């Protein structure tokens, strides 16, 4: 059953196969969590919203149209939740982006390499967190979820041209932020 | 595309992302071969993408299935209900204020004093029954 497409699994769940739903959740929980983690800069909040994303997905499963756009649909739910959370944060102001919380073990190498790697990762996360919300979403979906412009446009309810512009601006901002600082003495 | 006809920034981005038609992409790459400025732009995009790729995904601490499986969800945690409860409490407070009007502090103080006297009377065994004491003290 694990080799079935997302659409087939959603349809199977709609017919009452709970196991199909479990496979879907296990297949997508890490990508959705990673997207929310980068959008929000907080693994705790990402876990909370990841759970909400799947609960919403399950509730809406019977209205899903199997057109091969499950990934865009799922990330649209996650993106909308992230947007609401960020809006609420703007109101509250007292919830900072937790870009310090890096629990990812650095891959191999000696201690200095590990430290440099961790610093680079932190710099990247901070730079991403400084992007405007829509640029950040488009960039994460392209760079880390490897989605096509069309898939990103579907999940963000926009056009391919708009996605192209968002990505161009995001990459220019990151280039300024990351490469200029890297070249500083 | 002539050497003096440069692709736009978004076009270079799309070319880097492999989102252009083959012919358009080939023309841009041919242009970049002879244009240092555009080649530099493409190389910068590749450098940023490489930096981004060096940041791996973090993983959730615990698997989600038990939390989201249908029928497994208990009551909504208070944290998520906080906003709704807070707003409901505020609305109830405002409504109560509008219905009952401002509190007369002099009356409130007198009632409190009367209640204390009444309690002490019952405590000292001077009233025949607590109910009678209430009627005696409030004058009802």
mmCIF file with all atom_site columns, C-alpha atoms in Angstrom, chain B:
data_model
loop_
_atom_site.group_PDB
_atom_site.id
_atom_site.type_symbol
_atom_site.label_atom_id
_atom_site.label_alt_id
_atom_site.label_comp_id
_atom_site.label_asym_id
_atom_site.label_entity_id
_atom_site.label_seq_id
_atom_site.pdbx_PDB_ins_code
_atom_site.Cartn_x
_atom_site.Cartn_y
_atom_site.Cartn_z
_atom_site.occupancy
_atom_site.B_iso_or_equiv
_atom_site.pdbx_formal_charge
_atom_site.auth_seq_id
_atom_site.auth_comp_id
_atom_site.auth_asym_id
_atom_site.auth_atom_id
_atom_site.pdbx_PDB_model_num
ATOM 1   C CA . UNK B 1 1   ? 19.236  36.870 -27.949 1.00 0.00 ? 1   UNK B CA 1
ATOM 2   C CA . UNK B 1 2   ? 22.116  39.155 -28.829 1.00 0.00 ? 2   UNK B CA 1
ATOM 3   C CA . UNK B 1 3   ? 25.116  39.728 -26.521 1.00 0.00 ? 3   UNK B CA 1
ATOM 4   C CA . UNK B 1 4   ? 23.738  43.182 -25.656 1.00 0.00 ? 4   UNK B CA 1
ATOM 5   C CA . UNK B 1 5   ? 20.225  41.828 -24.959 1.00 0.00 ? 5   UNK B CA 1
ATOM 6   C CA . UNK B 1 6   ? 20.370  40.689 -21.349 1.00 0.00 ? 6   UNK B CA 1
ATOM 7   C CA . UNK B 1 7   ? 17.827  38.391 -19.695 1.00 0.00 ? 7   UNK B CA 1
ATOM 8   C CA . UNK B 1 8   ? 15.865  39.886 -16.811 1.00 0.00 ? 8   UNK B CA 1
ATOM 9   C CA . UNK B 1 9   ? 16.566  38.936 -13.191 1.00 0.00 ? 9   UNK B CA 1
ATOM 10  C CA . UNK B 1 10  ? 13.402  36.795 -12.859 1.00 0.00 ? 10  UNK B CA 1
ATOM 11  C CA . UNK B 1 11  ? 14.317  35.065 -16.167 1.00 0.00 ? 11  UNK B CA 1
ATOM 12  C CA . UNK B 1 12  ? 17.770  34.205 -14.844 1.00 0.00 ? 12  UNK B CA 1
ATOM 13  C CA . UNK B 1 13  ? 16.116  32.908 -11.683 1.00 0.00 ? 13  UNK B CA 1
ATOM 14  C CA . UNK B 1 14  ? 13.750  30.722 -13.725 1.00 0.00 ? 14  UNK B CA 1
ATOM 15  C CA . UNK B 1 15  ? 16.686  29.526 -15.829 1.00 0.00 ? 15  UNK B CA 1
ATOM 16  C CA . UNK B 1 16  ? 18.603  28.596 -12.685 1.00 0.00 ? 16  UNK B CA 1
ATOM 17  C CA . UNK B 1 17  ? 15.537  26.753 -11.350 1.00 0.00 ? 17  UNK B CA 1
ATOM 18  C CA . UNK B 1 18  ? 15.077  24.835 -14.617 1.00 0.00 ? 18  UNK B CA 1
ATOM 19  C CA . UNK B 1 19  ? 11.671  26.400 -15.174 1.00 0.00 ? 19  UNK B CA 1
ATOM 20  C CA . UNK B 1 20  ? 12.166  27.768 -18.695 1.00 0.00 ? 20  UNK B CA 1
ATOM 21  C CA . UNK B 1 21  ? 11.424  26.046 -21.987 1.00 0.00 ? 21  UNK B CA 1
ATOM 22  C CA . UNK B 1 22  ? 14.476  24.297 -23.411 1.00 0.00 ? 22  UNK B CA 1
ATOM 23  C CA . UNK B 1 23  ? 14.993  26.753 -26.276 1.00 0.00 ? 23  UNK B CA 1
ATOM 24  C CA . UNK B 1 24  ? 14.745  29.823 -24.047 1.00 0.00 ? 24  UNK B CA 1
ATOM 25  C CA . UNK B 1 25  ? 17.028  28.261 -21.472 1.00 0.00 ? 25  UNK B CA 1
ATOM 26  C CA . UNK B 1 26  ? 19.600  27.377 -24.155 1.00 0.00 ? 26  UNK B CA 1
ATOM 27  C CA . UNK B 1 27  ? 19.568  30.957 -25.458 1.00 0.00 ? 27  UNK B CA 1
ATOM 28  C CA . UNK B 1 28  ? 20.134  32.391 -22.000 1.00 0.00 ? 28  UNK B CA 1
ATOM 29  C CA . UNK B 1 29  ? 22.977  29.988 -21.295 1.00 0.00 ? 29  UNK B CA 1
ATOM 30  C CA . UNK B 1 30  ? 24.557  30.843 -24.640 1.00 0.00 ? 30  UNK B CA 1
ATOM 31  C CA . UNK B 1 31  ? 24.264  34.526 -23.745 1.00 0.00 ? 31  UNK B CA 1
ATOM 32  C CA . UNK B 1 32  ? 25.836  33.914 -20.332 1.00 0.00 ? 32  UNK B CA 1
ATOM 33  C CA . UNK B 1 33  ? 28.783  32.183 -21.969 1.00 0.00 ? 33  UNK B CA 1
ATOM 34  C CA . UNK B 1 34  ? 29.745  35.503 -23.548 1.00 0.00 ? 34  UNK B CA 1
ATOM 35  C CA . UNK B 1 35  ? 28.390  37.937 -20.925 1.00 0.00 ? 35  UNK B CA 1
ATOM 36  C CA . UNK B 1 36  ? 30.371  38.110 -17.682 1.00 0.00 ? 36  UNK B CA 1
ATOM 37  C CA . UNK B 1 37  ? 27.685  40.141 -15.869 1.00 0.00 ? 37  UNK B CA 1
ATOM 38  C CA . UNK B 1 38  ? 24.867  37.635 -16.514 1.00 0.00 ? 38  UNK B CA 1
ATOM 39  C CA . UNK B 1 39  ? 27.198  34.699 -15.887 1.00 0.00 ? 39  UNK B CA 1
ATOM 40  C CA . UNK B 1 40  ? 28.073  36.297 -12.558 1.00 0.00 ? 40  UNK B CA 1
ATOM 41  C CA . UNK B 1 41  ? 24.361  36.591 -11.714 1.00 0.00 ? 41  UNK B CA 1
ATOM 42  C CA . UNK B 1 42  ? 23.786  32.906 -12.439 1.00 0.00 ? 42  UNK B CA 1
ATOM 43  C CA . UNK B 1 43  ? 26.847  31.933 -10.382 1.00 0.00 ? 43  UNK B CA 1
ATOM 44  C CA . UNK B 1 44  ? 25.633  34.059 -7.464  1.00 0.00 ? 44  UNK B CA 1
ATOM 45  C CA . UNK B 1 45  ? 22.264  32.305 -7.581  1.00 0.00 ? 45  UNK B CA 1
ATOM 46  C CA . UNK B 1 46  ? 24.037  28.943 -7.498  1.00 0.00 ? 46  UNK B CA 1
ATOM 47  C CA . UNK B 1 47  ? 26.141  30.067 -4.508  1.00 0.00 ? 47  UNK B CA 1
ATOM 48  C CA . UNK B 1 48  ? 23.093  31.170 -2.521  1.00 0.00 ? 48  UNK B CA 1
ATOM 49  C CA . UNK B 1 49  ? 21.291  27.930 -3.379  1.00 0.00 ? 49  UNK B CA 1
ATOM 50  C CA . UNK B 1 50  ? 24.334  25.946 -2.175  1.00 0.00 ? 50  UNK B CA 1
ATOM 51  C CA . UNK B 1 51  ? 24.348  27.838 1.142   1.00 0.00 ? 51  UNK B CA 1
ATOM 52  C CA . UNK B 1 52  ? 20.652  27.172 1.598   1.00 0.00 ? 52  UNK B CA 1
ATOM 53  C CA . UNK B 1 53  ? 21.096  23.508 0.789   1.00 0.00 ? 53  UNK B CA 1
ATOM 54  C CA . UNK B 1 54  ? 23.687  23.212 3.568   1.00 0.00 ? 54  UNK B CA 1
ATOM 55  C CA . UNK B 1 55  ? 20.935  23.788 6.136   1.00 0.00 ? 55  UNK B CA 1
ATOM 56  C CA . UNK B 1 56  ? 19.250  20.400 6.651   1.00 0.00 ? 56  UNK B CA 1
ATOM 57  C CA . UNK B 1 57  ? 15.630  19.936 7.686   1.00 0.00 ? 57  UNK B CA 1
ATOM 58  C CA . UNK B 1 58  ? 14.932  19.509 11.383  1.00 0.00 ? 58  UNK B CA 1
ATOM 59  C CA . UNK B 1 59  ? 12.690  16.593 12.250  1.00 0.00 ? 59  UNK B CA 1
ATOM 60  C CA . UNK B 1 60  ? 9.668   16.566 14.550  1.00 0.00 ? 60  UNK B CA 1
ATOM 61  C CA . UNK B 1 61  ? 10.423  15.209 18.027  1.00 0.00 ? 61  UNK B CA 1
ATOM 62  C CA . UNK B 1 62  ? 7.617   12.632 18.022  1.00 0.00 ? 62  UNK B CA 1
ATOM 63  C CA . UNK B 1 63  ? 5.585   10.949 15.291  1.00 0.00 ? 63  UNK B CA 1
ATOM 64  C CA . UNK B 1 64  ? 2.262   12.652 14.631  1.00 0.00 ? 64  UNK B CA 1
ATOM 65  C CA . UNK B 1 65  ? 0.014   9.714  13.978  1.00 0.00 ? 65  UNK B CA 1
ATOM 66  C CA . UNK B 1 66  ? -1.202  9.141  17.539  1.00 0.00 ? 66  UNK B CA 1
ATOM 67  C CA . UNK B 1 67  ? -2.065  12.824 17.881  1.00 0.00 ? 67  UNK B CA 1
ATOM 68  C CA . UNK B 1 68  ? -4.009  13.148 14.638  1.00 0.00 ? 68  UNK B CA 1
ATOM 69  C CA . UNK B 1 69  ? -5.637  9.755  14.058  1.00 0.00 ? 69  UNK B CA 1
ATOM 70  C CA . UNK B 1 70  ? -9.411  10.097 13.838  1.00 0.00 ? 70  UNK B CA 1
ATOM 71  C CA . UNK B 1 71  ? -11.127 9.476  17.162  1.00 0.00 ? 71  UNK B CA 1
ATOM 72  C CA . UNK B 1 72  ? -7.924  9.958  19.170  1.00 0.00 ? 72  UNK B CA 1
ATOM 73  C CA . UNK B 1 73  ? -8.298  13.656 19.803  1.00 0.00 ? 73  UNK B CA 1
ATOM 74  C CA . UNK B 1 74  ? -9.342  14.670 23.295  1.00 0.00 ? 74  UNK B CA 1
ATOM 75  C CA . UNK B 1 75  ? -10.442 18.093 24.430  1.00 0.00 ? 75  UNK B CA 1
ATOM 76  C CA . UNK B 1 76  ? -8.684  21.066 22.842  1.00 0.00 ? 76  UNK B CA 1
ATOM 77  C CA . UNK B 1 77  ? -5.712  22.152 25.020  1.00 0.00 ? 77  UNK B CA 1
ATOM 78  C CA . UNK B 1 78  ? -6.390  25.287 27.056  1.00 0.00 ? 78  UNK B CA 1
ATOM 79  C CA . UNK B 1 79  ? -3.618  27.127 25.240  1.00 0.00 ? 79  UNK B CA 1
ATOM 80  C CA . UNK B 1 80  ? -5.560  27.046 21.987  1.00 0.00 ? 80  UNK B CA 1
ATOM 81  C CA . UNK B 1 81  ? -8.842  27.887 23.687  1.00 0.00 ? 81  UNK B CA 1
ATOM 82  C CA . UNK B 1 82  ? -7.251  30.775 25.571  1.00 0.00 ? 82  UNK B CA 1
ATOM 83  C CA . UNK B 1 83  ? -8.205  33.454 23.068  1.00 0.00 ? 83  UNK B CA 1
ATOM 84  C CA . UNK B 1 84  ? -11.802 32.281 22.801  1.00 0.00 ? 84  UNK B CA 1
ATOM 85  C CA . UNK B 1 85  ? -12.223 31.932 26.562  1.00 0.00 ? 85  UNK B CA 1
ATOM 86  C CA . UNK B 1 86  ? -10.642 35.337 27.197  1.00 0.00 ? 86  UNK B CA 1
ATOM 87  C CA . UNK B 1 87  ? -12.898 37.053 24.676  1.00 0.00 ? 87  UNK B CA 1
ATOM 88  C CA . UNK B 1 88  ? -15.988 35.262 26.030  1.00 0.00 ? 88  UNK B CA 1
ATOM 89  C CA . UNK B 1 89  ? -15.099 36.317 29.601  1.00 0.00 ? 89  UNK B CA 1
ATOM 90  C CA . UNK B 1 90  ? -14.593 39.937 28.500  1.00 0.00 ? 90  UNK B CA 1
ATOM 91  C CA . UNK B 1 91  ? -17.908 39.951 26.633  1.00 0.00 ? 91  UNK B CA 1
ATOM 92  C CA . UNK B 1 92  ? -19.711 38.446 29.648  1.00 0.00 ? 92  UNK B CA 1
ATOM 93  C CA . UNK B 1 93  ? -18.176 41.067 31.952  1.00 0.00 ? 93  UNK B CA 1
ATOM 94  C CA . UNK B 1 94  ? -19.226 43.931 29.691  1.00 0.00 ? 94  UNK B CA 1
ATOM 95  C CA . UNK B 1 95  ? -22.726 42.493 29.301  1.00 0.00 ? 95  UNK B CA 1
ATOM 96  C CA . UNK B 1 96  ? -23.092 42.079 33.079  1.00 0.00 ? 96  UNK B CA 1
ATOM 97  C CA . UNK B 1 97  ? -21.964 45.674 33.593  1.00 0.00 ? 97  UNK B CA 1
ATOM 98  C CA . UNK B 1 98  ? -24.517 46.932 31.092  1.00 0.00 ? 98  UNK B CA 1
ATOM 99  C CA . UNK B 1 99  ? -27.377 44.852 32.566  1.00 0.00 ? 99  UNK B CA 1
ATOM 100 C CA . UNK B 1 100 ? -26.768 45.421 36.281  1.00 0.00 ? 100 UNK B CA 1
ATOM 101 C CA . UNK B 1 101 ? -25.346 48.925 36.081  1.00 0.00 ? 101 UNK B CA 1
ATOM 102 C CA . UNK B 1 102 ? -22.615 50.387 38.308  1.00 0.00 ? 102 UNK B CA 1
ATOM 103 C CA . UNK B 1 103 ? -22.214 48.957 41.813  1.00 0.00 ? 103 UNK B CA 1
ATOM 104 C CA . UNK B 1 104 ? -23.275 51.265 44.649  1.00 0.00 ? 104 UNK B CA 1
ATOM 105 C CA . UNK B 1 105 ? -20.222 51.029 46.917  1.00 0.00 ? 105 UNK B CA 1
ATOM 106 C CA . UNK B 1 106 ? -22.030 52.387 50.009  1.00 0.00 ? 106 UNK B CA 1
ATOM 107 C CA . UNK B 1 107 ? -24.735 49.709 49.742  1.00 0.00 ? 107 UNK B CA 1
ATOM 108 C CA . UNK B 1 108 ? -22.105 47.031 49.169  1.00 0.00 ? 108 UNK B CA 1
ATOM 109 C CA . UNK B 1 109 ? -20.185 48.060 52.302  1.00 0.00 ? 109 UNK B CA 1
ATOM 110 C CA . UNK B 1 110 ? -23.374 48.131 54.390  1.00 0.00 ? 110 UNK B CA 1
ATOM 111 C CA . UNK B 1 111 ? -24.388 44.693 53.147  1.00 0.00 ? 111 UNK B CA 1
ATOM 112 C CA . UNK B 1 112 ? -20.939 43.313 53.943  1.00 0.00 ? 112 UNK B CA 1
ATOM 113 C CA . UNK B 1 113 ? -21.055 44.726 57.461  1.00 0.00 ? 113 UNK B CA 1
ATOM 114 C CA . UNK B 1 114 ? -24.560 43.369 57.990  1.00 0.00 ? 114 UNK B CA 1
ATOM 115 C CA . UNK B 1 115 ? -23.434 39.955 56.732  1.00 0.00 ? 115 UNK B CA 1
ATOM 116 C CA . UNK B 1 116 ? -20.508 39.935 59.185  1.00 0.00 ? 116 UNK B CA 1
ATOM 117 C CA . UNK B 1 117 ? -22.760 40.827 62.139  1.00 0.00 ? 117 UNK B CA 1
ATOM 118 C CA . UNK B 1 118 ? -25.156 38.104 61.090  1.00 0.00 ? 118 UNK B CA 1
ATOM 119 C CA . UNK B 1 119 ? -22.375 35.521 60.859  1.00 0.00 ? 119 UNK B CA 1
ATOM 120 C CA . UNK B 1 120 ? -21.136 36.390 64.333  1.00 0.00 ? 120 UNK B CA 1
ATOM 121 C CA . UNK B 1 121 ? -24.690 36.158 65.720  1.00 0.00 ? 121 UNK B CA 1
ATOM 122 C CA . UNK B 1 122 ? -25.037 32.629 64.347  1.00 0.00 ? 122 UNK B CA 1
ATOM 123 C CA . UNK B 1 123 ? -21.536 31.745 65.551  1.00 0.00 ? 123 UNK B CA 1
ATOM 124 C CA . UNK B 1 124 ? -22.365 32.946 69.102  1.00 0.00 ? 124 UNK B CA 1
ATOM 125 C CA . UNK B 1 125 ? -25.559 30.946 69.112  1.00 0.00 ? 125 UNK B CA 1
ATOM 126 C CA . UNK B 1 126 ? -27.701 34.062 69.540  1.00 0.00 ? 126 UNK B CA 1
ATOM 127 C CA . UNK B 1 127 ? -29.913 33.449 66.525  1.00 0.00 ? 127 UNK B CA 1
ATOM 128 C CA . UNK B 1 128 ? -32.502 30.714 66.670  1.00 0.00 ? 128 UNK B CA 1
ATOM 129 C CA . UNK B 1 129 ? -31.739 29.634 63.128  1.00 0.00 ? 129 UNK B CA 1
ATOM 130 C CA . UNK B 1 130 ? -29.376 30.828 60.407  1.00 0.00 ? 130 UNK B CA 1
ATOM 131 C CA . UNK B 1 131 ? -32.325 31.511 58.111  1.00 0.00 ? 131 UNK B CA 1
ATOM 132 C CA . UNK B 1 132 ? -33.996 33.722 60.720  1.00 0.00 ? 132 UNK B CA 1
ATOM 133 C CA . UNK B 1 133 ? -30.709 35.537 61.296  1.00 0.00 ? 133 UNK B CA 1
ATOM 134 C CA . UNK B 1 134 ? -30.502 36.357 57.615  1.00 0.00 ? 134 UNK B CA 1
ATOM 135 C CA . UNK B 1 135 ? -34.033 37.784 57.618  1.00 0.00 ? 135 UNK B CA 1
ATOM 136 C CA . UNK B 1 136 ? -33.374 39.751 60.799  1.00 0.00 ? 136 UNK B CA 1
ATOM 137 C CA . UNK B 1 137 ? -30.155 41.296 59.541  1.00 0.00 ? 137 UNK B CA 1
ATOM 138 C CA . UNK B 1 138 ? -31.117 42.158 56.012  1.00 0.00 ? 138 UNK B CA 1
ATOM 139 C CA . UNK B 1 139 ? -34.510 43.418 57.042  1.00 0.00 ? 139 UNK B CA 1
ATOM 140 C CA . UNK B 1 140 ? -36.195 41.341 54.353  1.00 0.00 ? 140 UNK B CA 1
#
